[in-house]
Amino acid sequence: MYFAALLARTEDGWEASDTELDDVETLSDLMDLAQEASVDEDTVLVYIEQEDAWFGILRVDGEEDPRIYVSDASAAARSSYGEILLTDELLGREPGAEDEIAALEELVDLDGTEDGEPDGPAASASSTTTDRTTASARDADTDSDPDPDPHSDSDADSVPAGPIGELGILADFGVSEKDLLTLRTDALTEIADALGAAEVLEAVR
């Protein structure tokens, strides 16, 4: 279950509104929502929470680059909304890395042969031999490790567990890096308290 809210700073304090994410597919879409709620290009915070799993904050200050914090990157990566916040820059990956991997995978046919390789009887025999060798090696690995970890991931590009992003995203509003790291479920309530926006938030929840 997801909950999303916008907190926009104005001359008279903070204004809060809940928001639907049905039409949000990219970070640009999310930034557009924030900028539409901005008053005189002042700060807008977009808060997204998946119950008992993770929360994320997108901060937009006028035309400046967005600032992002996610409480648990690996959990967010399993969410369509979380993936929006987990940009290549945030994860320290080269832009377009995922697209390159997908393109390479498309070069391999479903039968395991690469484009341009023969697919006649000789190729089939070779493929069968390779499959048997691979299966034997896999069986040997399984025998030597009676209790393999089903959650292990040797992929160098895997998303790390735990918080990621800018820890000081709310420091100027009284939420220190340490405070942010201690927030878990219903983090928005504590953030709103620190901002002095608890009452306006309660009105839209």
GROMACS .gro file of C-alpha atoms in nm, residues 1-3 48-56 75-76 78-79:
model
   16
    1MET     CA    1   0.000   0.000   0.000
    2TYR     CA    2   0.136   0.338  -0.102
    3PHE     CA    3   0.085   0.687   0.035
   48ILE     CA    4   0.626   0.853  -0.106
   49GLU     CA    5   0.584   0.564   0.133
   50GLN     CA    6   0.527   0.193   0.086
   51GLU     CA    7   0.387   0.071   0.414
   52ASP     CA    8   0.642  -0.103   0.639
   53ALA     CA    9   0.894  -0.124   0.354
   54TRP     CA   10   1.052   0.209   0.256
   55PHE     CA   11   0.994   0.580   0.211
   56GLY     CA   12   1.143   0.835  -0.022
   75ALA     CA   13   1.324  -0.245  -0.103
   76ALA     CA   14   1.244   0.055  -0.322
   78ARG     CA   15   1.122  -0.377  -0.607
   79SER     CA   16   0.861  -0.102  -0.640
   0.00000   0.00000   0.00000
